[in-house]
Coordinates of C-alpha atoms in Angstrom, one line a residue:
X799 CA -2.9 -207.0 81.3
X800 CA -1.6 -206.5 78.0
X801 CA 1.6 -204.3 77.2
X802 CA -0.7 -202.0 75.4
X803 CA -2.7 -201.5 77.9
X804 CA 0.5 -201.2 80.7
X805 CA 1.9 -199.2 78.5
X806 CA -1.4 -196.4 78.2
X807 CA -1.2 -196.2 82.5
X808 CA 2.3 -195.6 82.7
X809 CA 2.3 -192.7 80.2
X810 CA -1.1 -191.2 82.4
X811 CA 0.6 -191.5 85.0
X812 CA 3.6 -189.7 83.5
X813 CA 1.7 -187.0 82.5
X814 CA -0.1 -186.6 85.8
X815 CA 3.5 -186.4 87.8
X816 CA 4.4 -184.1 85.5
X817 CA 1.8 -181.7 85.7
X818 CA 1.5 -181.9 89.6
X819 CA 6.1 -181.8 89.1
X820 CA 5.2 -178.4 87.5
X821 CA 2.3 -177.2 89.8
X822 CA 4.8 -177.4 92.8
X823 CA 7.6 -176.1 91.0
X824 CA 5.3 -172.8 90.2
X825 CA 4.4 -172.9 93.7
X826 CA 8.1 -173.6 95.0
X827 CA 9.6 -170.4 92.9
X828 CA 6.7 -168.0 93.7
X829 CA 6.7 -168.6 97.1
X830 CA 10.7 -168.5 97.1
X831 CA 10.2 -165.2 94.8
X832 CA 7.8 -163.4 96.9
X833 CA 9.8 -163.9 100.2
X834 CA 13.3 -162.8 98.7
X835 CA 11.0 -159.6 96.9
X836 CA 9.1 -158.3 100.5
X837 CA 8.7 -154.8 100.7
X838 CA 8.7 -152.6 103.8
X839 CA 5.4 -152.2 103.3
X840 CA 1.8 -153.2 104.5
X841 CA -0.9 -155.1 102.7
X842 CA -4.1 -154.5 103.5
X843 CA -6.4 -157.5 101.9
X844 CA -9.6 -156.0 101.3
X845 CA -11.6 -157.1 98.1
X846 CA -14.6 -154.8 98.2
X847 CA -13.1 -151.0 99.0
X848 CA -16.6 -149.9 97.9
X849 CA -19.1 -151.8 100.2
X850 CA -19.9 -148.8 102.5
X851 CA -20.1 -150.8 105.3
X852 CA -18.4 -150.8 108.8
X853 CA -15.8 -153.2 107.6
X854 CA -14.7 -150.3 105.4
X855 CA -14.4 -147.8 107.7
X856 CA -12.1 -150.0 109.6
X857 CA -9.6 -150.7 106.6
X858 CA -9.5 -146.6 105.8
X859 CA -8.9 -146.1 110.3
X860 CA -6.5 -148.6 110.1
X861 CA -4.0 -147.1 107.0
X862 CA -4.5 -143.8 108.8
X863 CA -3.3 -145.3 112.2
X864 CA -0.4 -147.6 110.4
X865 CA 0.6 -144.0 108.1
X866 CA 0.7 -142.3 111.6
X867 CA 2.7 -144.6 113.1
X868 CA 5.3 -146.0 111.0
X869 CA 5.2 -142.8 108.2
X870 CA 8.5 -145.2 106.7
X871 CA 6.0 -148.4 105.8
X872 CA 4.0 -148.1 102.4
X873 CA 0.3 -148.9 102.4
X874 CA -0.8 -151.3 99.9
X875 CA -4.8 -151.9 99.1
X876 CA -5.5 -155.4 97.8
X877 CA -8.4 -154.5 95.8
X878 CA -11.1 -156.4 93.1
X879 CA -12.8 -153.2 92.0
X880 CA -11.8 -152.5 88.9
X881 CA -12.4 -148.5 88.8
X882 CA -10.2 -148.1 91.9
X883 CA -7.4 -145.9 91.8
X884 CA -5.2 -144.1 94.4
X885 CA -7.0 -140.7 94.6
X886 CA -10.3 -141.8 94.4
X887 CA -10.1 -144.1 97.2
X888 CA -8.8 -141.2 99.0
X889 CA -11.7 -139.5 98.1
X890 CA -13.8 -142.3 98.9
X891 CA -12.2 -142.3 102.9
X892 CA -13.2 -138.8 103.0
X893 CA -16.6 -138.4 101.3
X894 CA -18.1 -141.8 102.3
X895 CA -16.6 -141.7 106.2
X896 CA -14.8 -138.9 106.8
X897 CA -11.3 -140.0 107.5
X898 CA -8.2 -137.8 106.3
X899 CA -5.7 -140.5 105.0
X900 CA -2.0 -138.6 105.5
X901 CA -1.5 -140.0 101.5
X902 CA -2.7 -142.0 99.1
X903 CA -2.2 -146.1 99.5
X904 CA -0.6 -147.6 97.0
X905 CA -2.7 -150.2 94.9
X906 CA -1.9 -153.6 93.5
X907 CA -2.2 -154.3 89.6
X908 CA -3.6 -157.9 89.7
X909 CA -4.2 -158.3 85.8
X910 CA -2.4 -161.3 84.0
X911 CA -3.0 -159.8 80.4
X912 CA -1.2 -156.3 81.6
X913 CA 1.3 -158.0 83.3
X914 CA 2.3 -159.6 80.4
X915 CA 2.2 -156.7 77.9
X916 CA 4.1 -154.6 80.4
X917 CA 7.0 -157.5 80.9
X918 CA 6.5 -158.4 77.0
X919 CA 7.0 -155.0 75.7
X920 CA 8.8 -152.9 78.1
X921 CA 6.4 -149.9 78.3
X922 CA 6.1 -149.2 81.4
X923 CA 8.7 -149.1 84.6
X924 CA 8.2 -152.3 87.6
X925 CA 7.5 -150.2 90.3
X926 CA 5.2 -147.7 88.3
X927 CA 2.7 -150.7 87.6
X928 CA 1.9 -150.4 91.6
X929 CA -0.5 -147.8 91.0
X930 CA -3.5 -149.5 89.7
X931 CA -5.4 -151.6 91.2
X932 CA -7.7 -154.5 90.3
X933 CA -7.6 -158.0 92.0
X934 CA -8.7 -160.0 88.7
X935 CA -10.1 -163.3 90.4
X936 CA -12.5 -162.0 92.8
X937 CA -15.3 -163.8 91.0
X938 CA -13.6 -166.5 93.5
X939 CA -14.8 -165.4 96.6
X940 CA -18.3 -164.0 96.0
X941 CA -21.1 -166.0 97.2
X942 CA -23.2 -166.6 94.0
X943 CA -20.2 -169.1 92.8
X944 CA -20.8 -171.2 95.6
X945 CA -25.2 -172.1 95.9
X946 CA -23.8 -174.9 98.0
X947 CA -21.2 -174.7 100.4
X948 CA -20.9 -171.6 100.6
X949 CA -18.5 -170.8 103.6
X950 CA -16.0 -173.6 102.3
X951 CA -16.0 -172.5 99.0
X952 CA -15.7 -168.8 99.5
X953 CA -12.6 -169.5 102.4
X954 CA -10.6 -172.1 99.5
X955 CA -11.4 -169.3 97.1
X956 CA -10.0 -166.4 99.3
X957 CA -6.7 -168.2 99.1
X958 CA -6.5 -168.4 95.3
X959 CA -7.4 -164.5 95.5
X960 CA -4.5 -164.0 98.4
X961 CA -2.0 -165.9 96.0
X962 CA -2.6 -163.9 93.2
X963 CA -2.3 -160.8 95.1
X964 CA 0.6 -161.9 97.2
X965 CA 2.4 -163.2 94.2
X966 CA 2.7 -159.7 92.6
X967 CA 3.7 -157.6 95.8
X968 CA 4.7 -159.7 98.9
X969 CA 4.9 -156.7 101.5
X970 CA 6.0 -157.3 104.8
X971 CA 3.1 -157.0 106.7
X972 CA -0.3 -158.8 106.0
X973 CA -3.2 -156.8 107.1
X974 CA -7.1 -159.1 106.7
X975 CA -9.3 -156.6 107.2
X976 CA -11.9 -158.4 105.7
X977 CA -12.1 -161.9 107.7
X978 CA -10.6 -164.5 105.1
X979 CA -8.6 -166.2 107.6
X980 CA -7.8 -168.9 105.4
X981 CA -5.2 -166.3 103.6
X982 CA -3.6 -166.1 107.0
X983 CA -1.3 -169.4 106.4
X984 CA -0.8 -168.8 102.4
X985 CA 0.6 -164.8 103.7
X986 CA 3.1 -166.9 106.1
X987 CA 4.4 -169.0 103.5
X988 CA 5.3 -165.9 101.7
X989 CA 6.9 -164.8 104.8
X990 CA 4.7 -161.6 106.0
X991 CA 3.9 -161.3 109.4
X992 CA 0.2 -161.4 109.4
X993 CA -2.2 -159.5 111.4
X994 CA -6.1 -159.5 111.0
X995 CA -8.9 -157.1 112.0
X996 CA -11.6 -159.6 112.9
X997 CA -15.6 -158.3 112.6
X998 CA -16.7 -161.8 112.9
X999 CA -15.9 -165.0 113.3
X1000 CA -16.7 -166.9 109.4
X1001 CA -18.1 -169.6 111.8
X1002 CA -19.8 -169.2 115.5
X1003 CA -20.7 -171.9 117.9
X1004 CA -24.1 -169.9 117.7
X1005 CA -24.1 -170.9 114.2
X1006 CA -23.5 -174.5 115.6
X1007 CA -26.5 -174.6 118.3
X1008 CA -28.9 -173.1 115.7
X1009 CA -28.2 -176.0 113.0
X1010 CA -28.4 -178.6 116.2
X1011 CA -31.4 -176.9 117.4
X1012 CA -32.9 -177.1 113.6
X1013 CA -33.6 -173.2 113.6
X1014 CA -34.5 -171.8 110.5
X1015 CA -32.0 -168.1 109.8
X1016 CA -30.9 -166.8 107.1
X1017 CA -27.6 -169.0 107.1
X1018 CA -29.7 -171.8 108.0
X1019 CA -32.0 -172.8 105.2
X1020 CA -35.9 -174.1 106.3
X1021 CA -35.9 -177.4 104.3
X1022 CA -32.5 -178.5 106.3
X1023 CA -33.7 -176.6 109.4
X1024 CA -37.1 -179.2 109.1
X1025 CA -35.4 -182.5 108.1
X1026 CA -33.2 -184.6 110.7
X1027 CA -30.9 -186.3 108.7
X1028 CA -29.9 -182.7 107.1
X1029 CA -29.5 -181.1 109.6
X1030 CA -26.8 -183.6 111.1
X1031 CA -25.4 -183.4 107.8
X1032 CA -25.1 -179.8 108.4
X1033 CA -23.9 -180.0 111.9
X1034 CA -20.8 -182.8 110.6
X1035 CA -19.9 -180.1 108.0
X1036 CA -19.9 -177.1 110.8
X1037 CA -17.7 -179.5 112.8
X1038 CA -15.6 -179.7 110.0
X1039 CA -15.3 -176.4 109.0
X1040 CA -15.1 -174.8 112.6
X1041 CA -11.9 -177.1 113.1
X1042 CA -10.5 -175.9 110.1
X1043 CA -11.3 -172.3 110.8
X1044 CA -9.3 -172.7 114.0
X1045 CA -6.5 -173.9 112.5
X1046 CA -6.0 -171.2 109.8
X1047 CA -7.3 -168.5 112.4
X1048 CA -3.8 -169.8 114.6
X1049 CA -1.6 -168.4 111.7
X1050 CA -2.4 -165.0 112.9
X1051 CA 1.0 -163.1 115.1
X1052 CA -2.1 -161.1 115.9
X1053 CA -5.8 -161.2 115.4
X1054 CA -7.4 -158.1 116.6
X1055 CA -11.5 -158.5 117.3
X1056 CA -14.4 -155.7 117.4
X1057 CA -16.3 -156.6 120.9
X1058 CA -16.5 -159.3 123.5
X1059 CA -18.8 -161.5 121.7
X1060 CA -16.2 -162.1 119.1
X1061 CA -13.3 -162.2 121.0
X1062 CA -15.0 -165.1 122.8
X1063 CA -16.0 -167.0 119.9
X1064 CA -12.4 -166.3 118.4
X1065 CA -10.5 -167.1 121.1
X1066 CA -12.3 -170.4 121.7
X1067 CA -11.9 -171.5 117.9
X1068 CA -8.5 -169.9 117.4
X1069 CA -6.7 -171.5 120.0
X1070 CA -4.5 -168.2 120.3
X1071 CA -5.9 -166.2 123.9
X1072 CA -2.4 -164.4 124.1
X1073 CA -2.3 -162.7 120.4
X1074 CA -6.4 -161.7 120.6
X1075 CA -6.5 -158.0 121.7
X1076 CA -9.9 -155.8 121.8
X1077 CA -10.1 -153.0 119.9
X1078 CA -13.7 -151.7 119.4
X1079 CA -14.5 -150.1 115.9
X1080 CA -14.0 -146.7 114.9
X1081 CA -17.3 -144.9 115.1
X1082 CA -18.1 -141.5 113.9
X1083 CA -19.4 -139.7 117.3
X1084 CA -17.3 -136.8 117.6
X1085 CA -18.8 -135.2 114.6
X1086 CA -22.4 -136.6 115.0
X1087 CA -22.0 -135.8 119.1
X1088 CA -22.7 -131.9 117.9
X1089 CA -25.5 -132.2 116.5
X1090 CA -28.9 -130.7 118.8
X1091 CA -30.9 -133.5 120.7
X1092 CA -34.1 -131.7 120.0
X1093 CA -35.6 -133.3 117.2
X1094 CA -39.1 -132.4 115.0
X1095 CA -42.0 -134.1 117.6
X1096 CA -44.7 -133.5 115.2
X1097 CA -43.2 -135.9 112.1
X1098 CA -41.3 -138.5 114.3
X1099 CA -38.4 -140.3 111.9
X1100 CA -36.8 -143.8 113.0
X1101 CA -33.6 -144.0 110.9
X1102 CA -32.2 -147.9 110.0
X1103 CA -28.9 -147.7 108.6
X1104 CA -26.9 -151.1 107.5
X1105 CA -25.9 -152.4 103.9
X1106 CA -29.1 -154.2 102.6
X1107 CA -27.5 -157.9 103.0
X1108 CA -30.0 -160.8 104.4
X1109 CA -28.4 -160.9 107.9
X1110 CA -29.7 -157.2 108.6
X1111 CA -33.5 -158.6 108.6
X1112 CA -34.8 -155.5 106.8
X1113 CA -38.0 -157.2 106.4
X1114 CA -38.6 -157.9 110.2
X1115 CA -37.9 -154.0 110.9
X1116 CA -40.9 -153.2 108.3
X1117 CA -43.0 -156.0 109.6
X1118 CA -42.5 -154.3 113.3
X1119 CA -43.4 -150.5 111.9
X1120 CA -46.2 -151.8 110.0
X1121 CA -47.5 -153.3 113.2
X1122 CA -46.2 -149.7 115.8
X1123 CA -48.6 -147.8 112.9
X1124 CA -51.2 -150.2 113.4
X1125 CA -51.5 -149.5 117.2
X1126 CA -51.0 -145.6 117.1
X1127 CA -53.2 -144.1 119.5
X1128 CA -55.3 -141.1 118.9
X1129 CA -53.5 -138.2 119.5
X1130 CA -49.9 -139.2 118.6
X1131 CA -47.8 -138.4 116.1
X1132 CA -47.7 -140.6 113.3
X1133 CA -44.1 -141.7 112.4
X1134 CA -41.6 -142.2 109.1
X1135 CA -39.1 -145.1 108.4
X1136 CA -36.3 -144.3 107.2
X1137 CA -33.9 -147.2 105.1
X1138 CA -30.6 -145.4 104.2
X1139 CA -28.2 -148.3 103.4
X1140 CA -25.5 -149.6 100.1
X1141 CA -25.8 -151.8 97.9
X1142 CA -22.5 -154.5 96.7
X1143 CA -23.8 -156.2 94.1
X1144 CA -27.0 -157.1 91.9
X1145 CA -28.1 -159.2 94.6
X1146 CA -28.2 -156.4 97.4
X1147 CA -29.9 -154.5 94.7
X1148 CA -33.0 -157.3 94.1
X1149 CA -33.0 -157.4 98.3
X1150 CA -33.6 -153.4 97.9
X1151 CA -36.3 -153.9 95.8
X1152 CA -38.1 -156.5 97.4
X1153 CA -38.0 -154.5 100.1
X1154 CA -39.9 -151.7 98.6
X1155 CA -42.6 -154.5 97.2
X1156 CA -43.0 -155.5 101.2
X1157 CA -43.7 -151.7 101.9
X1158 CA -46.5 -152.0 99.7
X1159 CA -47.7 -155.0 100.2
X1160 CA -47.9 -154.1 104.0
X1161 CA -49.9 -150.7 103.1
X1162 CA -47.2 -148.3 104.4
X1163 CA -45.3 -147.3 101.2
X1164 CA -46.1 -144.2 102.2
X1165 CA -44.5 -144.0 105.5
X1166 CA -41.2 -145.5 104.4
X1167 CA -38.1 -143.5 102.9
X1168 CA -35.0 -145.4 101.2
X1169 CA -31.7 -143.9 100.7
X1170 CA -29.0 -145.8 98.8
X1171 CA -25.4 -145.4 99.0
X1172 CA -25.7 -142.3 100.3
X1173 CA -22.8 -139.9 100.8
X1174 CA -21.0 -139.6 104.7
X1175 CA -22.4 -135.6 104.8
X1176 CA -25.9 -137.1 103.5
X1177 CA -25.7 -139.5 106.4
X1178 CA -25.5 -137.1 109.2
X1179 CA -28.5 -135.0 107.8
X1180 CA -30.4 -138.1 108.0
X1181 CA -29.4 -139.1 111.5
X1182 CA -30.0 -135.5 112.9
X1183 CA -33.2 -135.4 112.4
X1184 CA -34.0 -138.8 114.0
X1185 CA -35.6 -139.7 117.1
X1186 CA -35.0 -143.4 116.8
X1187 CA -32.4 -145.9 115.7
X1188 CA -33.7 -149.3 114.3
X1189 CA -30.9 -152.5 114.1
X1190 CA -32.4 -156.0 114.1
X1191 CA -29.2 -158.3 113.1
X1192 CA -29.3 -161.2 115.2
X1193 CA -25.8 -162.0 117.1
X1194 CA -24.5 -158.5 115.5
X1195 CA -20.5 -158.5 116.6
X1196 CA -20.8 -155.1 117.4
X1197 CA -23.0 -152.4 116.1
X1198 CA -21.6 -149.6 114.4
X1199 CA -24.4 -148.0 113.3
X1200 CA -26.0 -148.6 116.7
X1201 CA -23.4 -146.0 118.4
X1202 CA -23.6 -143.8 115.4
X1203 CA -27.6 -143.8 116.6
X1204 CA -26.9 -142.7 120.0
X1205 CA -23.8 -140.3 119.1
X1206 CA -26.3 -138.5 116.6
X1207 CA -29.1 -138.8 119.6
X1208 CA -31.7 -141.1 118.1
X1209 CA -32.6 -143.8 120.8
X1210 CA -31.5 -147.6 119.8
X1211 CA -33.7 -150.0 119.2
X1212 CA -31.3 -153.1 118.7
X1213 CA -31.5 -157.2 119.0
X1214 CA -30.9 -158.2 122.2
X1215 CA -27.9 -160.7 121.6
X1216 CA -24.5 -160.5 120.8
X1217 CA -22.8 -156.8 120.6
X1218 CA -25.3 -154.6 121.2
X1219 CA -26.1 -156.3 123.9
X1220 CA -22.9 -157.3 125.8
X1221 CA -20.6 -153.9 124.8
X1222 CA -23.3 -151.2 123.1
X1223 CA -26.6 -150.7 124.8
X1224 CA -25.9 -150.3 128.0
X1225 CA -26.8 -148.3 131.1
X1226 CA -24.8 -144.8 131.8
X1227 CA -24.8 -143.6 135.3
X1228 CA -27.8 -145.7 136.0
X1229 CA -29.7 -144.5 133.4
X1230 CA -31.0 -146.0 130.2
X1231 CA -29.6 -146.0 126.9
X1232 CA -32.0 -147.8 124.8
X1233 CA -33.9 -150.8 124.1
X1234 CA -33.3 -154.0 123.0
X1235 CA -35.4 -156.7 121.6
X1236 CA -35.9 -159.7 119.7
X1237 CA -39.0 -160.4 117.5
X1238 CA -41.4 -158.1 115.4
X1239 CA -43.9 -157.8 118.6
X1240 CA -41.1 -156.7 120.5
X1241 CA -39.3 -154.0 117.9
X1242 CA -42.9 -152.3 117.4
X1243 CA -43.4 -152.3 121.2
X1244 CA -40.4 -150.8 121.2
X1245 CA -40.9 -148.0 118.9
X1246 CA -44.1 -147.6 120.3
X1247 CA -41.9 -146.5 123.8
X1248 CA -40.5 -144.1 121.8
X1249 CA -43.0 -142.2 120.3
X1250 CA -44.8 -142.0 123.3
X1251 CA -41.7 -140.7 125.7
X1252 CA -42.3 -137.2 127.0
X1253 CA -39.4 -135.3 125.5
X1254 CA -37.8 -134.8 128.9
X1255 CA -37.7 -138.1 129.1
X1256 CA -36.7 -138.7 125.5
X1257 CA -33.9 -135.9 126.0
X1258 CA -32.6 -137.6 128.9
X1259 CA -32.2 -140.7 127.4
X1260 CA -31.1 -139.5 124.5
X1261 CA -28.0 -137.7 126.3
X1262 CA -26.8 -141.0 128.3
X1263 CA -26.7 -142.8 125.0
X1264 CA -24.7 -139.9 123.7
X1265 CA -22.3 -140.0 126.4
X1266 CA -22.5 -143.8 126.3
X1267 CA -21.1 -143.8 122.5
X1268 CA -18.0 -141.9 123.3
X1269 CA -16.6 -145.1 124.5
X1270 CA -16.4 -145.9 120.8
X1271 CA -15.0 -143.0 119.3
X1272 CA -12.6 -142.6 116.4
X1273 CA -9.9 -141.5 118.8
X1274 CA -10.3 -144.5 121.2
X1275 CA -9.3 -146.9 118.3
X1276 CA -6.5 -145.0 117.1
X1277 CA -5.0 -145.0 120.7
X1278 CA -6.4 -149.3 121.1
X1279 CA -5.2 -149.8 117.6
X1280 CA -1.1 -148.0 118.1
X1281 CA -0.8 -149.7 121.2
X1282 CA -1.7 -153.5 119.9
X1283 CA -0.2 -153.3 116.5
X1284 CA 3.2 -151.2 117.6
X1285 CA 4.8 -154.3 119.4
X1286 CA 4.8 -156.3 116.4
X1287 CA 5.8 -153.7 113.9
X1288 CA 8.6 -152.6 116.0
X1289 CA 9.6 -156.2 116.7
X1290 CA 9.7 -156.7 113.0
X1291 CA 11.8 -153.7 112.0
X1292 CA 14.5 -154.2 114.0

């Protein structure tokens, strides 16, 4: 080796030790920063505060329930969407699902460039840049970076995101509402105590069998599901991931779960059976619970509501009505499907569409009604005037929009695994609240049942899935939510 040559490696390898010296140093001092800088406040990580969806209604339930508890604790929004602001998301809470926050959250300024000019120039006070929000490296955890390896790439993503928004405002408290456990151990290291609302698990041993079992679903792609050697491929890398899923998951003081299918999965994968508490979704029945059982026999409407995102098998519920019209008898009533879902991006917007080209190409464009991103009063029009609810996710965690169904008094037809199954569509007093099934011959069957119920019949099913869905009302999580959170925040504030 000549001394050139020596010479070339040892100034690489100087320059490599020096960039990873000053990587660990940046780490070292924000980390050190943040934990010296917490705020008796909590920070609720939730990138999309605009998807419409159950998950939402959960993040706005919980800052009500943490505002009525602890009135002294700030509530802090991490948020990507970049026309957020204090009083609109207010606004949103009440217009989209009806929940009276006590005040505005606070919201988290993410933006490097601001930062900079605010620091640089001296415009604008510290604490008066917390009222903004906009979580600038979101693009981090959306799906369409990642073709490939999705779930990895999304989790490592999430805790770039979680730096960047823990970096800025470290609060005491570390609320996931949106299942990116692998924020929970870079929150720790900025010493918040973290606590998680937990939908669904990122990874299920469901997910496991189906890849061993070489079933094609929408998480499982049909060339792997067909070829041996990719599918074990696919199983090593489940493995992998579901081990470090658990690990992450363990950083949690408390992980709170939606319904007994995911407090199974979680606790098995977490590790953690003493800090997993149930607390079932806040569902709008009260509300929805006055509205008449009698619906309109003569034009029958079956109401689907859920974001169009490829796990909700849209398509499979108009493949089942395009079948139930096929076998109408003479005599009955012909029936109207209604899609009344949101949107998150340009991809939910092409599934939207392609759903509307299915409705035609299945002849029954004319039967079929879509509502998007409608408002919350819009919503309970919609689901008073149905006689049927349609939900065909397979291994749904819970359901919201299934009790919603039976709090308005439209009769559930749900897949038969999973939360609708083990916590949802149950009997009441013996009698039944639905029906649950699995393929297109068994959703049209289904809705076929419906149509032709007598309305005595219809009404009295109708009023046991009503009284059935008050298990799951707004006021049952507030009182689930206090009790399992107020240990830990009392605890803390001492």
């Amino acid at each position: 080796m000549t001394l050139a040559s020596m010479l070339w490696r040892i100034l690489i390898w100087a320059l490599i030790s020096a960039v990873f010296a000053r990587i660990l140093k940046l780490l070292f001092v924000g980390v050190i920063g943040g934990r010296r800088n917490r705020k008796r406040a909590v920070g609720f990580f939730h990138p999309y505060t605009n998807d419409g969806g159950g998950g939402e209604r959960v993040l706005w339930c919980a800052v009500k329930a943490i505002q009525e508890e602890q009135p002294n604790l700030d509530c802090i929004v991490y948020t990507g969407d970049h026309d957020a602001s204090p009083d609109s998301l207010v606004a949103r809470a009440v217009d989209r699902f009806g929940v009276k926050l006590l005040y505005p959250p606070k919201v988290i300024l993410t933006h490097q460039f601001l930062l900079y000019l605010v620091f640089t120039l001296h415009l604008l006070d510290f604490c008066s840049l917390y009222k903004v929000v906009h979580l600038y490296k979101r693009k981090w955890i959306e799906e369409t970076t990642y073709p490939r390896f999705t779930m990895i790439g999304q989790s490592i993503g999430s805790v770039y995101l979680s730096w960047e928004a823990l970096s800025k405002f470290t609060p005491l408290y570390y609320f996931d509402t949106s299942g990116y456990a692998f924020t929970y151990p870079v929150a720790r290291m900025f010493g918040c105590k973290v606590i998680c609302y937990t939908h669904y698990p990122t990874i299920s041993l469901d997910m496991l069998s189906r890849v061993r079992g070489r079933s094609s679903t929408y998480n499982n792609d049909a060339l792997i599901a067909r070829s041996i050697w990719l599918s074990r491929c696919k199983v090593i890398y489940y493995a992998f991931f579901s081990w470090m899923y658990g690990i992450v998951g363990s950083c949690a003081h408390l992980g709170l779960v939606n319904s007994s299918w995911t407090q199974s999965h979680i606790e098995k994968l977490w590790g953690i059976q003493e800090r997993i508490k149930r607390v079932y979704p806040p569902c709008d029945t009260s509300g929805l619970q006055l509205l008449p059982l009698e619906r309109p026999v003569e034009s029958p409407t079956i109401i689907s509501v859920a974001q169009f995102r490829p796990e909700k098998a849209h398509a499979l519920q108009l493949e089942a009505f395009s079948v139930a019209i096929r076998k109408i008898e003479d005599g009955m009533p012909r029936p109207r499907l209604q899609f009344v879902g949101s949107c998150r991006n340009k991809a939910d917007e092409e599934r939207l569409q392609n759903l509307k080209n299915l409705a035609i190409d299945l002849k029954v464009e004319e039967d079929v009604e879509f509502y998007k991103n409608v408002m919350y009063r819009d919503l309970v029009r919609l689901l008073g005037s149905a006689v049927a609810g349609i939900h065909s996710m397979i291994d749904e965690h819970f359901g919201i929009s299934v009790v919603e169904y039976m709090a308005a008094g439209a009769i559930p037809i749900a897949h038969n695994s999973a939360g609708p199954k083990m916590d949802i569509v149950l009997e009441e007093d013996g009698q039944k609240t639905g029906f649950l099934a699995q393929n297109v011959e068994e959703y049209a069957d289904a809705i076929l049942k419906v149509l032709k119920l007598p309305e005595k019949e219809r009404l009295k099913m109708a009023a046991a899935a009503r009284s059935r869905a008050s298990t799951f009302s707004e006021e049952r999580f507030y009182e689930d939510f206090k009790a399992a959170v107020r240990p830990i925040l009392c605890k803390s504030s001492q």
